[in-house]
């Protein structure tokens, strides 16, 4: 696929699908403070984050961030996965660097960092209470399963935080 300026974009992984929880978002945090509005990631199956504004969906302009740094993709169960696109300075979840080109699940409250940027992206699903009840019904085990979780495997972690819950009207 091509970006707005004709630059080649990474292919959408075959496992990516329409989001189950369409209001999933990354809350941007810089120096311990919220930095602008949350970035909606629930609007499409796969998004690209990087330094090249015309070739990505989510621009991140720090010099240590690659032009096309990572993808965020949804699987059929509603999970969001991040894949580093082989960036020079890497991608970390909760301070642990992830392997390049390997989809890694983002759980409620996980913190994503790119390169040497101090900007952090906190994963929030912003579910309505009805969506949360359905989520709890489907996924009774709230503990993170050991080892990697593959897209579509139904592997969930502990999402007990109510930081990102909404009321039934869809408001936070």
mmCIF file of C-alpha atoms in Angstrom:
data_model
loop_
_atom_site.group_PDB
_atom_site.id
_atom_site.type_symbol
_atom_site.label_atom_id
_atom_site.label_comp_id
_atom_site.label_asym_id
_atom_site.label_seq_id
_atom_site.Cartn_x
_atom_site.Cartn_y
_atom_site.Cartn_z
ATOM 1 C CA UNK A 1 0.000 0.000 0.000
ATOM 2 C CA UNK A 2 1.064 3.583 -0.553
ATOM 3 C CA UNK A 3 0.954 6.581 1.773
ATOM 4 C CA UNK A 4 -0.434 9.982 0.851
ATOM 5 C CA UNK A 5 2.856 10.997 -0.800
ATOM 6 C CA UNK A 6 3.276 7.744 -2.732
ATOM 7 C CA UNK A 7 5.761 6.241 -0.241
ATOM 8 C CA UNK A 8 5.452 2.538 0.321
ATOM 9 C CA UNK A 9 3.734 1.526 3.571
ATOM 10 C CA UNK A 10 4.305 -1.742 5.415
ATOM 11 C CA UNK A 11 1.825 -4.476 4.464
ATOM 12 C CA UNK A 12 -1.131 -5.034 6.776
ATOM 13 C CA UNK A 13 -0.580 -8.369 8.574
ATOM 14 C CA UNK A 14 -3.075 -11.072 7.574
ATOM 15 C CA UNK A 15 -4.279 -11.478 11.189
ATOM 16 C CA UNK A 16 -5.370 -7.828 11.473
ATOM 17 C CA UNK A 17 -9.112 -7.310 11.470
ATOM 18 C CA UNK A 18 -11.706 -4.644 12.235
ATOM 19 C CA UNK A 19 -11.426 -3.556 15.882
ATOM 20 C CA UNK A 20 -13.767 -5.147 18.415
ATOM 21 C CA UNK A 21 -13.458 -2.217 20.856
ATOM 22 C CA UNK A 22 -13.504 0.769 18.524
ATOM 23 C CA UNK A 23 -12.597 3.340 21.153
ATOM 24 C CA UNK A 24 -9.203 1.820 22.035
ATOM 25 C CA UNK A 25 -6.666 4.607 22.429
ATOM 26 C CA UNK A 26 -3.131 5.499 23.390
ATOM 27 C CA UNK A 27 -2.925 8.252 26.004
ATOM 28 C CA UNK A 28 0.208 10.313 25.372
ATOM 29 C CA UNK A 29 2.283 11.182 28.466
ATOM 30 C CA UNK A 30 5.378 13.406 28.567
ATOM 31 C CA UNK A 31 7.269 14.302 31.765
ATOM 32 C CA UNK A 32 4.544 12.657 33.838
ATOM 33 C CA UNK A 33 1.770 14.825 32.368
ATOM 34 C CA UNK A 34 -0.868 14.082 29.732
ATOM 35 C CA UNK A 35 0.404 15.512 26.438
ATOM 36 C CA UNK A 36 -2.585 16.283 24.238
ATOM 37 C CA UNK A 37 -5.643 14.191 23.469
ATOM 38 C CA UNK A 38 -5.547 10.393 23.378
ATOM 39 C CA UNK A 39 -4.721 8.864 19.994
ATOM 40 C CA UNK A 40 -7.585 6.671 18.792
ATOM 41 C CA UNK A 41 -6.301 3.300 17.632
ATOM 42 C CA UNK A 42 -9.717 1.637 17.439
ATOM 43 C CA UNK A 43 -10.653 3.157 14.093
ATOM 44 C CA UNK A 44 -8.912 0.725 11.750
ATOM 45 C CA UNK A 45 -7.409 -2.746 11.618
ATOM 46 C CA UNK A 46 -3.780 -1.570 11.409
ATOM 47 C CA UNK A 47 -2.019 1.770 11.963
ATOM 48 C CA UNK A 48 1.582 2.860 11.384
ATOM 49 C CA UNK A 49 3.483 5.155 13.795
ATOM 50 C CA UNK A 50 6.634 6.925 12.692
ATOM 51 C CA UNK A 51 8.550 10.094 11.918
ATOM 52 C CA UNK A 52 7.413 10.526 8.294
ATOM 53 C CA UNK A 53 4.031 12.330 8.567
ATOM 54 C CA UNK A 54 3.032 11.641 4.965
ATOM 55 C CA UNK A 55 3.692 7.895 5.249
ATOM 56 C CA UNK A 56 2.181 7.071 8.663
ATOM 57 C CA UNK A 57 -1.132 7.259 10.498
ATOM 58 C CA UNK A 58 0.376 8.453 13.808
ATOM 59 C CA UNK A 59 3.242 10.947 13.431
ATOM 60 C CA UNK A 60 5.935 10.898 16.145
ATOM 61 C CA UNK A 61 8.634 13.427 15.339
ATOM 62 C CA UNK A 62 11.498 12.509 17.708
ATOM 63 C CA UNK A 63 14.803 12.005 15.800
ATOM 64 C CA UNK A 64 15.331 8.500 17.291
ATOM 65 C CA UNK A 65 12.002 7.315 15.868
ATOM 66 C CA UNK A 66 12.214 5.695 12.434
ATOM 67 C CA UNK A 67 10.212 6.979 9.469
ATOM 68 C CA UNK A 68 7.969 3.920 9.817
ATOM 69 C CA UNK A 69 8.722 2.728 13.333
ATOM 70 C CA UNK A 70 5.918 0.368 14.347
ATOM 71 C CA UNK A 71 2.453 -0.928 13.533
ATOM 72 C CA UNK A 72 -0.540 -1.266 15.848
ATOM 73 C CA UNK A 73 -2.947 -4.000 14.751
ATOM 74 C CA UNK A 74 -6.185 -5.493 16.081
ATOM 75 C CA UNK A 75 -6.982 -9.192 16.156
ATOM 76 C CA UNK A 76 -10.446 -10.779 16.083
ATOM 77 C CA UNK A 77 -10.658 -10.897 19.906
ATOM 78 C CA UNK A 78 -10.196 -7.127 20.203
ATOM 79 C CA UNK A 79 -6.591 -7.182 21.397
ATOM 80 C CA UNK A 80 -4.152 -4.568 20.139
ATOM 81 C CA UNK A 81 -0.682 -5.786 19.127
ATOM 82 C CA UNK A 82 2.412 -3.701 18.443
ATOM 83 C CA UNK A 83 5.090 -4.765 15.955
ATOM 84 C CA UNK A 84 8.398 -2.918 15.720
ATOM 85 C CA UNK A 85 9.244 -2.596 12.025
ATOM 86 C CA UNK A 86 12.975 -3.193 12.535
ATOM 87 C CA UNK A 87 13.577 0.356 13.765
ATOM 88 C CA UNK A 88 17.140 1.434 14.569
ATOM 89 C CA UNK A 89 16.373 2.383 18.201
ATOM 90 C CA UNK A 90 13.652 -0.138 19.030
ATOM 91 C CA UNK A 91 10.297 -0.191 20.785
ATOM 92 C CA UNK A 92 9.636 -1.029 24.445
ATOM 93 C CA UNK A 93 6.579 -2.089 26.436
ATOM 94 C CA UNK A 94 6.771 -1.277 30.136
ATOM 95 C CA UNK A 95 10.526 -0.668 29.760
ATOM 96 C CA UNK A 96 11.260 -4.008 28.060
ATOM 97 C CA UNK A 97 12.419 -3.926 24.462
ATOM 98 C CA UNK A 98 10.342 -6.068 22.098
ATOM 99 C CA UNK A 99 11.709 -8.185 19.260
ATOM 100 C CA UNK A 100 11.433 -6.615 15.800
ATOM 101 C CA UNK A 101 8.682 -7.816 13.477
ATOM 102 C CA UNK A 102 7.024 -9.843 16.254
ATOM 103 C CA UNK A 103 3.448 -8.893 17.220
ATOM 104 C CA UNK A 104 3.363 -8.223 20.960
ATOM 105 C CA UNK A 105 0.105 -7.730 22.855
ATOM 106 C CA UNK A 106 -0.672 -4.368 24.479
ATOM 107 C CA UNK A 107 -2.693 -4.824 27.654
ATOM 108 C CA UNK A 108 -4.743 -2.251 29.530
ATOM 109 C CA UNK A 109 -2.315 0.232 31.125
ATOM 110 C CA UNK A 110 0.784 -0.975 29.236
ATOM 111 C CA UNK A 111 3.249 1.804 28.421
ATOM 112 C CA UNK A 112 4.761 1.927 24.932
ATOM 113 C CA UNK A 113 7.955 3.881 24.171
ATOM 114 C CA UNK A 114 9.734 4.390 20.853
ATOM 115 C CA UNK A 115 13.465 4.885 20.432
ATOM 116 C CA UNK A 116 14.975 7.310 22.933
ATOM 117 C CA UNK A 117 11.886 9.510 23.091
ATOM 118 C CA UNK A 118 10.648 10.294 26.609
ATOM 119 C CA UNK A 119 7.067 10.455 25.317
ATOM 120 C CA UNK A 120 5.076 7.449 26.515
ATOM 121 C CA UNK A 121 1.891 5.983 25.081
ATOM 122 C CA UNK A 122 -0.421 4.281 27.619
ATOM 123 C CA UNK A 123 -2.891 1.701 26.248
ATOM 124 C CA UNK A 124 -6.545 2.284 27.172
ATOM 125 C CA UNK A 125 -9.476 0.352 25.766
ATOM 126 C CA UNK A 126 -12.184 2.847 26.866
ATOM 127 C CA UNK A 127 -14.851 0.154 26.978
ATOM 128 C CA UNK A 128 -18.417 0.848 27.952
ATOM 129 C CA UNK A 129 -19.602 -1.072 31.002
ATOM 130 C CA UNK A 130 -21.590 -3.379 28.681
ATOM 131 C CA UNK A 131 -18.448 -4.075 26.623
ATOM 132 C CA UNK A 132 -16.495 -4.707 29.832
ATOM 133 C CA UNK A 133 -19.100 -7.233 31.010
ATOM 134 C CA UNK A 134 -18.820 -9.047 27.660
ATOM 135 C CA UNK A 135 -15.035 -8.917 27.911
ATOM 136 C CA UNK A 136 -15.166 -10.419 31.419
ATOM 137 C CA UNK A 137 -17.586 -13.129 30.253
ATOM 138 C CA UNK A 138 -15.286 -14.199 27.406
ATOM 139 C CA UNK A 139 -12.013 -13.927 29.338
ATOM 140 C CA UNK A 140 -12.386 -15.259 32.856
ATOM 141 C CA UNK A 141 -8.675 -15.670 33.475
ATOM 142 C CA UNK A 142 -7.320 -12.240 34.394
ATOM 143 C CA UNK A 143 -3.669 -13.228 34.800
ATOM 144 C CA UNK A 144 -1.124 -12.740 32.048
ATOM 145 C CA UNK A 145 -0.311 -16.096 30.483
ATOM 146 C CA UNK A 146 3.395 -16.991 30.523
ATOM 147 C CA UNK A 147 5.281 -16.674 27.254
ATOM 148 C CA UNK A 148 4.394 -14.744 24.124
ATOM 149 C CA UNK A 149 0.778 -14.268 23.094
ATOM 150 C CA UNK A 150 -0.011 -14.699 19.415
ATOM 151 C CA UNK A 151 -2.647 -12.596 17.661
ATOM 152 C CA UNK A 152 -6.009 -14.360 17.740
ATOM 153 C CA UNK A 153 -5.012 -16.681 20.598
ATOM 154 C CA UNK A 154 -7.364 -15.091 23.126
ATOM 155 C CA UNK A 155 -4.454 -14.503 25.511
ATOM 156 C CA UNK A 156 -5.356 -11.709 27.905
ATOM 157 C CA UNK A 157 -3.640 -10.223 30.860
ATOM 158 C CA UNK A 158 -4.755 -8.633 34.082
ATOM 159 C CA UNK A 159 -6.863 -5.645 33.078
ATOM 160 C CA UNK A 160 -8.322 -4.880 36.468
ATOM 161 C CA UNK A 161 -7.692 -1.134 36.209
ATOM 162 C CA UNK A 162 -10.765 1.058 35.857
ATOM 163 C CA UNK A 163 -8.679 3.969 34.568
ATOM 164 C CA UNK A 164 -9.927 3.446 31.026
ATOM 165 C CA UNK A 165 -13.523 2.374 31.664
ATOM 166 C CA UNK A 166 -16.480 4.337 30.359
ATOM 167 C CA UNK A 167 -20.046 4.533 31.578
ATOM 168 C CA UNK A 168 -22.805 2.919 29.491
ATOM 169 C CA UNK A 169 -23.271 6.150 27.512
ATOM 170 C CA UNK A 170 -19.740 5.812 26.139
ATOM 171 C CA UNK A 171 -18.302 8.675 28.172
ATOM 172 C CA UNK A 172 -15.187 8.309 30.287
#
